Amino acid sequence: MTALTILTTKIRQLDGLYSLNDLHKAAGGEEKHAPTNFMRLDQTQALIEEIKSAEMQICTKTVRGGQGGTYVCRELVYAYAMWISAKFHLQVIRAFDALHNPADRTAQMEEIGKVFEKQYQKLRKQYNYPRELLEQSGFVSADGKHPARLNMSMLANTKAFISPLMHLLNEMRIDGHDVSAPWDEFIAMREALIAADKALEKIYMEALQVNFRSASTAGNK
């Protein structure tokens, strides 16, 4: 049995099924993403029934004990990963394909990367961001291999990210300055980036769907 590792976490296997508990750990272990929450979903139950009726196979298994947990088939692994996030979904797909079809997957992801690069170039021109700024660590992936991407944390104001710009405007407002004009520009800028981020997410999903259809067609030949 070939070992499956996702983001340095080894995924246990049992009778051809994969541990959702290990996947949960790999995804960050947030309570809202607990396997029990996923398994309760109506769409999850519908998918389980569809797999059972179409393929006549056991697609879930629960093991009791400290080393137990919920084990599911690959289709449910994909569904669970997508439920968590598009990013984790892609990481899971890459991990599986690295085991079974690494050459084809590399070529397909390179094509998707080309589509993304075109969109990033458009965004750079649209928002007039200097390329050297976009190439700073806050705008590239952790491995440094993927194209630069506008980072929403620069405009966020949450517990995870504090926007320096928003902080400065708030300080000026407290000191009695009228910051209504730059504040309106700040909000418009943030909304534009949110819209751009959604557009890129849509492109990503469409590219994934094309990729899945291509893989399914190749697998049925």
PDB file of C-alpha atoms in Angstrom:
ATOM      1  CA  MET A   1       0.000   0.000   0.000  1.00  0.00           C
ATOM      2  CA  THR A   2       1.465   3.335  -1.092  1.00  0.00           C
ATOM      3  CA  ALA A   3       1.711   5.908   1.693  1.00  0.00           C
ATOM      4  CA  LEU A   4      -0.234   9.132   1.243  1.00  0.00           C
ATOM      5  CA  THR A   5       1.107  12.321   2.822  1.00  0.00           C
ATOM      6  CA  ILE A   6      -0.650  15.698   2.721  1.00  0.00           C
ATOM      7  CA  LEU A   7       1.169  18.775   4.028  1.00  0.00           C
ATOM      8  CA  THR A   8       3.604  16.593   6.019  1.00  0.00           C
ATOM      9  CA  THR A   9       0.728  14.659   7.646  1.00  0.00           C
ATOM     10  CA  LYS A  10       0.643  10.937   6.921  1.00  0.00           C
ATOM     11  CA  ILE A  11      -2.883   9.811   6.058  1.00  0.00           C
ATOM     12  CA  ARG A  12      -3.724   6.408   7.500  1.00  0.00           C
ATOM     13  CA  GLN A  13      -5.462   3.878   5.270  1.00  0.00           C
ATOM     14  CA  LEU A  14      -7.768   0.987   6.028  1.00  0.00           C
ATOM     15  CA  ASP A  15      -9.202  -1.413   3.440  1.00  0.00           C
ATOM     16  CA  GLY A  16      -8.699   1.110   0.666  1.00  0.00           C
ATOM     17  CA  LEU A  17     -10.248   3.956   2.679  1.00  0.00           C
ATOM     18  CA  TYR A  18      -8.554   7.085   4.024  1.00  0.00           C
ATOM     19  CA  SER A  19      -8.656   8.641   7.494  1.00  0.00           C
ATOM     20  CA  LEU A  20     -10.752  11.819   7.621  1.00  0.00           C
ATOM     21  CA  ASN A  21      -9.292  12.505  11.056  1.00  0.00           C
ATOM     22  CA  ASP A  22      -5.804  12.690   9.565  1.00  0.00           C
ATOM     23  CA  LEU A  23      -7.089  14.931   6.778  1.00  0.00           C
ATOM     24  CA  HIS A  24      -8.661  17.165   9.409  1.00  0.00           C
ATOM     25  CA  LYS A  25      -5.283  17.410  11.120  1.00  0.00           C
ATOM     26  CA  ALA A  26      -3.554  18.216   7.810  1.00  0.00           C
ATOM     27  CA  ALA A  27      -6.077  20.991   7.126  1.00  0.00           C
ATOM     28  CA  GLY A  28      -5.340  22.721  10.420  1.00  0.00           C
ATOM     29  CA  GLY A  29      -7.660  20.930  12.839  1.00  0.00           C
ATOM     30  CA  GLU A  30     -10.295  23.652  13.200  1.00  0.00           C
ATOM     31  CA  GLU A  31     -13.372  22.513  15.130  1.00  0.00           C
ATOM     32  CA  LYS A  32     -15.746  23.703  12.414  1.00  0.00           C
ATOM     33  CA  HIS A  33     -14.017  21.334   9.976  1.00  0.00           C
ATOM     34  CA  ALA A  34     -14.363  18.249  12.198  1.00  0.00           C
ATOM     35  CA  PRO A  35     -15.197  15.080  10.211  1.00  0.00           C
ATOM     36  CA  THR A  36     -18.422  14.599  12.199  1.00  0.00           C
ATOM     37  CA  ASN A  37     -19.709  17.961  10.943  1.00  0.00           C
ATOM     38  CA  PHE A  38     -18.947  16.992   7.363  1.00  0.00           C
ATOM     39  CA  MET A  39     -20.556  13.559   7.672  1.00  0.00           C
ATOM     40  CA  ARG A  40     -23.807  15.095   8.972  1.00  0.00           C
ATOM     41  CA  LEU A  41     -24.316  17.249   5.885  1.00  0.00           C
ATOM     42  CA  ASP A  42     -27.228  16.340   3.623  1.00  0.00           C
ATOM     43  CA  GLN A  43     -25.034  16.601   0.527  1.00  0.00           C
ATOM     44  CA  THR A  44     -22.496  14.247   2.099  1.00  0.00           C
ATOM     45  CA  GLN A  45     -25.165  11.651   2.819  1.00  0.00           C
ATOM     46  CA  ALA A  46     -26.515  12.052  -0.711  1.00  0.00           C
ATOM     47  CA  LEU A  47     -23.029  11.511  -2.134  1.00  0.00           C
ATOM     48  CA  ILE A  48     -22.555   8.399  -0.001  1.00  0.00           C
ATOM     49  CA  GLU A  49     -25.831   6.943  -1.273  1.00  0.00           C
ATOM     50  CA  GLU A  50     -24.871   7.732  -4.870  1.00  0.00           C
ATOM     51  CA  ILE A  51     -21.489   6.027  -4.490  1.00  0.00           C
ATOM     52  CA  LYS A  52     -23.095   2.966  -2.913  1.00  0.00           C
ATOM     53  CA  SER A  53     -25.738   2.634  -5.619  1.00  0.00           C
ATOM     54  CA  ALA A  54     -23.398   3.312  -8.537  1.00  0.00           C
ATOM     55  CA  GLU A  55     -20.357   1.318  -7.459  1.00  0.00           C
ATOM     56  CA  MET A  56     -21.736  -1.154  -4.912  1.00  0.00           C
ATOM     57  CA  GLN A  57     -18.852  -0.570  -2.537  1.00  0.00           C
ATOM     58  CA  ILE A  58     -18.260   0.324   1.092  1.00  0.00           C
ATOM     59  CA  CYS A  59     -17.296   3.987   1.112  1.00  0.00           C
ATOM     60  CA  THR A  60     -17.196   4.728   4.858  1.00  0.00           C
ATOM     61  CA  LYS A  61     -16.032   2.904   7.957  1.00  0.00           C
ATOM     62  CA  THR A  62     -15.874   3.990  11.596  1.00  0.00           C
ATOM     63  CA  VAL A  63     -13.214   2.496  13.863  1.00  0.00           C
ATOM     64  CA  ARG A  64     -13.482   2.846  17.639  1.00  0.00           C
ATOM     65  CA  GLY A  65     -10.577   3.471  19.960  1.00  0.00           C
ATOM     66  CA  GLY A  66      -7.768   5.942  20.384  1.00  0.00           C
ATOM     67  CA  GLN A  67      -6.245   5.207  16.977  1.00  0.00           C
ATOM     68  CA  GLY A  68      -9.596   4.909  15.252  1.00  0.00           C
ATOM     69  CA  GLY A  69     -11.726   7.445  13.471  1.00  0.00           C
ATOM     70  CA  THR A  70     -13.695   7.802  10.257  1.00  0.00           C
ATOM     71  CA  TYR A  71     -12.332   6.303   7.050  1.00  0.00           C
ATOM     72  CA  VAL A  72     -13.791   7.171   3.643  1.00  0.00           C
ATOM     73  CA  CYS A  73     -13.240   6.507  -0.054  1.00  0.00           C
ATOM     74  CA  ARG A  74     -11.297   8.859  -2.309  1.00  0.00           C
ATOM     75  CA  GLU A  75     -14.434  10.570  -3.668  1.00  0.00           C
ATOM     76  CA  LEU A  76     -15.435  11.536  -0.142  1.00  0.00           C
ATOM     77  CA  VAL A  77     -11.890  12.681   0.598  1.00  0.00           C
ATOM     78  CA  TYR A  78     -12.171  15.084  -2.339  1.00  0.00           C
ATOM     79  CA  ALA A  79     -15.595  16.271  -1.180  1.00  0.00           C
ATOM     80  CA  TYR A  80     -14.312  16.825   2.359  1.00  0.00           C
ATOM     81  CA  ALA A  81     -11.310  18.777   1.108  1.00  0.00           C
ATOM     82  CA  MET A  82     -13.497  20.996  -1.073  1.00  0.00           C
ATOM     83  CA  TRP A  83     -15.840  21.590   1.872  1.00  0.00           C
ATOM     84  CA  ILE A  84     -12.878  22.967   3.811  1.00  0.00           C
ATOM     85  CA  SER A  85     -11.441  25.202   1.082  1.00  0.00           C
ATOM     86  CA  ALA A  86     -10.502  25.326  -2.577  1.00  0.00           C
ATOM     87  CA  LYS A  87      -6.843  25.594  -1.598  1.00  0.00           C
ATOM     88  CA  PHE A  88      -6.904  22.431   0.528  1.00  0.00           C
ATOM     89  CA  HIS A  89      -8.910  20.678  -2.198  1.00  0.00           C
ATOM     90  CA  LEU A  90      -6.123  21.357  -4.690  1.00  0.00           C
ATOM     91  CA  GLN A  91      -3.462  20.181  -2.241  1.00  0.00           C
ATOM     92  CA  VAL A  92      -5.325  16.890  -1.755  1.00  0.00           C
ATOM     93  CA  ILE A  93      -5.745  16.381  -5.503  1.00  0.00           C
ATOM     94  CA  ARG A  94      -2.040  16.962  -6.043  1.00  0.00           C
ATOM     95  CA  ALA A  95      -1.120  14.531  -3.270  1.00  0.00           C
ATOM     96  CA  PHE A  96      -3.269  11.759  -4.758  1.00  0.00           C
ATOM     97  CA  ASP A  97      -2.090  12.341  -8.300  1.00  0.00           C
ATOM     98  CA  ALA A  98       1.532  12.412  -7.214  1.00  0.00           C
ATOM     99  CA  LEU A  99       0.991   8.768  -6.243  1.00  0.00           C
ATOM    100  CA  HIS A 100      -0.773   7.640  -9.409  1.00  0.00           C
ATOM    101  CA  ASN A 101      -0.077   9.951 -12.330  1.00  0.00           C
ATOM    102  CA  PRO A 102       2.586  12.551 -11.526  1.00  0.00           C
ATOM    103  CA  ALA A 103       3.637  13.369 -15.103  1.00  0.00           C
ATOM    104  CA  ASP A 104       0.124  14.091 -16.393  1.00  0.00           C
ATOM    105  CA  ARG A 105      -0.795  16.088 -13.309  1.00  0.00           C
ATOM    106  CA  THR A 106       2.288  18.273 -13.647  1.00  0.00           C
ATOM    107  CA  ALA A 107       1.414  19.137 -17.244  1.00  0.00           C
ATOM    108  CA  GLN A 108      -2.209  19.916 -16.348  1.00  0.00           C
ATOM    109  CA  MET A 109      -1.259  22.156 -13.429  1.00  0.00           C
ATOM    110  CA  GLU A 110       1.220  24.011 -15.618  1.00  0.00           C
ATOM    111  CA  GLU A 111      -1.625  24.823 -18.018  1.00  0.00           C
ATOM    112  CA  ILE A 112      -3.775  26.088 -15.145  1.00  0.00           C
ATOM    113  CA  GLY A 113      -0.819  28.132 -13.923  1.00  0.00           C
ATOM    114  CA  LYS A 114      -0.582  29.837 -17.318  1.00  0.00           C
ATOM    115  CA  VAL A 115      -4.239  30.877 -17.082  1.00  0.00           C
ATOM    116  CA  PHE A 116      -3.634  32.337 -13.631  1.00  0.00           C
ATOM    117  CA  GLU A 117      -0.522  34.195 -14.742  1.00  0.00           C
ATOM    118  CA  LYS A 118      -2.529  36.035 -17.417  1.00  0.00           C
ATOM    119  CA  GLN A 119      -5.070  37.112 -14.809  1.00  0.00           C
ATOM    120  CA  TYR A 120      -2.370  38.284 -12.418  1.00  0.00           C
ATOM    121  CA  GLN A 121      -0.820  40.394 -15.164  1.00  0.00           C
ATOM    122  CA  LYS A 122      -4.197  42.048 -15.818  1.00  0.00           C
ATOM    123  CA  LEU A 123      -4.600  42.824 -12.114  1.00  0.00           C
ATOM    124  CA  ARG A 124      -1.138  44.330 -11.914  1.00  0.00           C
ATOM    125  CA  LYS A 125      -1.969  46.684 -14.762  1.00  0.00           C
ATOM    126  CA  GLN A 126      -5.465  47.475 -13.460  1.00  0.00           C
ATOM    127  CA  TYR A 127      -4.312  48.465  -9.956  1.00  0.00           C
ATOM    128  CA  ASN A 128      -0.891  49.841 -10.967  1.00  0.00           C
ATOM    129  CA  TYR A 129       1.028  47.869  -8.352  1.00  0.00           C
ATOM    130  CA  PRO A 130       4.815  47.968  -8.871  1.00  0.00           C
ATOM    131  CA  ARG A 131       6.102  44.523  -9.752  1.00  0.00           C
ATOM    132  CA  GLU A 132       8.822  44.706  -7.094  1.00  0.00           C
ATOM    133  CA  LEU A 133       6.110  45.296  -4.465  1.00  0.00           C
ATOM    134  CA  LEU A 134       4.087  42.309  -5.641  1.00  0.00           C
ATOM    135  CA  GLU A 135       7.183  40.127  -5.450  1.00  0.00           C
ATOM    136  CA  GLN A 136       7.640  40.733  -1.724  1.00  0.00           C
ATOM    137  CA  SER A 137       7.049  37.773   0.588  1.00  0.00           C
ATOM    138  CA  GLY A 138       3.505  38.852   1.426  1.00  0.00           C
ATOM    139  CA  PHE A 139       2.435  38.483  -2.176  1.00  0.00           C
ATOM    140  CA  VAL A 140       3.858  35.096  -3.153  1.00  0.00           C
ATOM    141  CA  SER A 141       3.259  31.520  -2.073  1.00  0.00           C
ATOM    142  CA  ALA A 142       5.252  29.995   0.765  1.00  0.00           C
ATOM    143  CA  ASP A 143       7.383  27.927  -1.636  1.00  0.00           C
ATOM    144  CA  GLY A 144       8.023  30.947  -3.859  1.00  0.00           C
ATOM    145  CA  LYS A 145       7.091  29.014  -7.003  1.00  0.00           C
ATOM    146  CA  HIS A 146       3.678  30.433  -7.819  1.00  0.00           C
ATOM    147  CA  PRO A 147       2.822  33.780  -9.446  1.00  0.00           C
ATOM    148  CA  ALA A 148       2.314  36.798  -7.230  1.00  0.00           C
ATOM    149  CA  ARG A 149      -1.173  37.344  -5.911  1.00  0.00           C
ATOM    150  CA  LEU A 150      -2.753  40.422  -4.367  1.00  0.00           C
ATOM    151  CA  ASN A 151      -2.791  39.817  -0.631  1.00  0.00           C
ATOM    152  CA  MET A 152      -6.077  40.716   1.075  1.00  0.00           C
ATOM    153  CA  SER A 153      -4.287  40.977   4.443  1.00  0.00           C
ATOM    154  CA  MET A 154      -2.920  44.365   3.407  1.00  0.00           C
ATOM    155  CA  LEU A 155      -6.457  45.770   3.592  1.00  0.00           C
ATOM    156  CA  ALA A 156      -7.975  43.516   6.210  1.00  0.00           C
ATOM    157  CA  ASN A 157      -8.869  44.493   9.743  1.00  0.00           C
ATOM    158  CA  THR A 158      -9.459  41.228  11.550  1.00  0.00           C
ATOM    159  CA  LYS A 159      -7.922  39.361  14.468  1.00  0.00           C
ATOM    160  CA  ALA A 160      -5.646  37.564  12.003  1.00  0.00           C
ATOM    161  CA  PHE A 161      -4.524  40.637  10.071  1.00  0.00           C
ATOM    162  CA  ILE A 162      -4.320  44.303  11.045  1.00  0.00           C
ATOM    163  CA  SER A 163      -4.146  46.707   8.123  1.00  0.00           C
ATOM    164  CA  PRO A 164      -1.406  49.337   8.597  1.00  0.00           C
ATOM    165  CA  LEU A 165      -3.381  51.707   6.376  1.00  0.00           C
ATOM    166  CA  MET A 166      -6.600  51.302   8.361  1.00  0.00           C
ATOM    167  CA  HIS A 167      -4.663  51.708  11.610  1.00  0.00           C
ATOM    168  CA  LEU A 168      -3.090  54.951  10.365  1.00  0.00           C
ATOM    169  CA  LEU A 169      -6.421  56.382   9.212  1.00  0.00           C
ATOM    170  CA  ASN A 170      -8.010  55.530  12.548  1.00  0.00           C
ATOM    171  CA  GLU A 171      -5.164  57.247  14.422  1.00  0.00           C
ATOM    172  CA  MET A 172      -5.561  60.368  12.280  1.00  0.00           C
ATOM    173  CA  ARG A 173      -9.315  60.349  12.825  1.00  0.00           C
ATOM    174  CA  ILE A 174      -8.818  60.140  16.606  1.00  0.00           C
ATOM    175  CA  ASP A 175      -6.445  63.124  16.391  1.00  0.00           C
ATOM    176  CA  GLY A 176      -9.221  65.159  14.782  1.00  0.00           C
ATOM    177  CA  HIS A 177      -8.250  64.967  11.119  1.00  0.00           C
ATOM    178  CA  ASP A 178     -10.882  64.614   8.388  1.00  0.00           C
ATOM    179  CA  VAL A 179      -9.990  61.314   6.709  1.00  0.00           C
ATOM    180  CA  SER A 180     -13.287  60.778   4.897  1.00  0.00           C
ATOM    181  CA  ALA A 181     -11.766  61.046   1.399  1.00  0.00           C
ATOM    182  CA  PRO A 182      -8.864  58.579   1.898  1.00  0.00           C
ATOM    183  CA  TRP A 183     -11.182  56.341   3.926  1.00  0.00           C
ATOM    184  CA  ASP A 184     -13.655  56.144   1.016  1.00  0.00           C
ATOM    185  CA  GLU A 185     -10.774  55.387  -1.328  1.00  0.00           C
ATOM    186  CA  PHE A 186      -9.535  52.691   1.053  1.00  0.00           C
ATOM    187  CA  ILE A 187     -12.960  51.006   1.160  1.00  0.00           C
ATOM    188  CA  ALA A 188     -13.312  51.189  -2.637  1.00  0.00           C
ATOM    189  CA  MET A 189      -9.846  49.687  -3.009  1.00  0.00           C
ATOM    190  CA  ARG A 190     -10.675  46.838  -0.654  1.00  0.00           C
ATOM    191  CA  GLU A 191     -13.962  46.102  -2.449  1.00  0.00           C
ATOM    192  CA  ALA A 192     -12.148  46.055  -5.788  1.00  0.00           C
ATOM    193  CA  LEU A 193      -9.605  43.558  -4.453  1.00  0.00           C
ATOM    194  CA  ILE A 194     -12.364  41.383  -3.010  1.00  0.00           C
ATOM    195  CA  ALA A 195     -14.100  41.362  -6.407  1.00  0.00           C
ATOM    196  CA  ALA A 196     -10.823  40.508  -8.126  1.00  0.00           C
ATOM    197  CA  ASP A 197     -10.163  37.718  -5.637  1.00  0.00           C
ATOM    198  CA  LYS A 198     -13.609  36.245  -6.319  1.00  0.00           C
ATOM    199  CA  ALA A 199     -12.984  36.427 -10.061  1.00  0.00           C
ATOM    200  CA  LEU A 200      -9.726  34.505  -9.665  1.00  0.00           C
ATOM    201  CA  GLU A 201     -11.459  31.936  -7.476  1.00  0.00           C
ATOM    202  CA  LYS A 202     -14.075  31.436 -10.215  1.00  0.00           C
ATOM    203  CA  ILE A 203     -11.347  30.929 -12.813  1.00  0.00           C
ATOM    204  CA  TYR A 204      -9.659  28.439 -10.503  1.00  0.00           C
ATOM    205  CA  MET A 205     -12.853  26.423 -10.070  1.00  0.00           C
ATOM    206  CA  GLU A 206     -13.573  26.398 -13.815  1.00  0.00           C
ATOM    207  CA  ALA A 207     -10.036  25.236 -14.513  1.00  0.00           C
ATOM    208  CA  LEU A 208     -10.405  22.460 -11.943  1.00  0.00           C
ATOM    209  CA  GLN A 209     -13.675  21.300 -13.507  1.00  0.00           C
ATOM    210  CA  VAL A 210     -12.060  21.113 -16.940  1.00  0.00           C
ATOM    211  CA  ASN A 211      -9.177  19.237 -15.389  1.00  0.00           C
ATOM    212  CA  PHE A 212     -11.490  16.718 -13.712  1.00  0.00           C
ATOM    213  CA  ARG A 213     -13.395  16.132 -16.952  1.00  0.00           C
ATOM    214  CA  SER A 214     -10.125  15.568 -18.814  1.00  0.00           C
ATOM    215  CA  ALA A 215      -8.911  13.148 -16.157  1.00  0.00           C
ATOM    216  CA  SER A 216     -12.227  11.258 -16.163  1.00  0.00           C
ATOM    217  CA  THR A 217     -12.205  10.973 -19.950  1.00  0.00           C
ATOM    218  CA  ALA A 218      -8.650   9.688 -19.929  1.00  0.00           C
ATOM    219  CA  GLY A 219      -9.484   7.190 -17.197  1.00  0.00           C
ATOM    220  CA  ASN A 220     -12.445   5.770 -19.127  1.00  0.00           C
ATOM    221  CA  LYS A 221     -10.450   5.079 -22.283  1.00  0.00           C
TER     222      LYS A 221
END
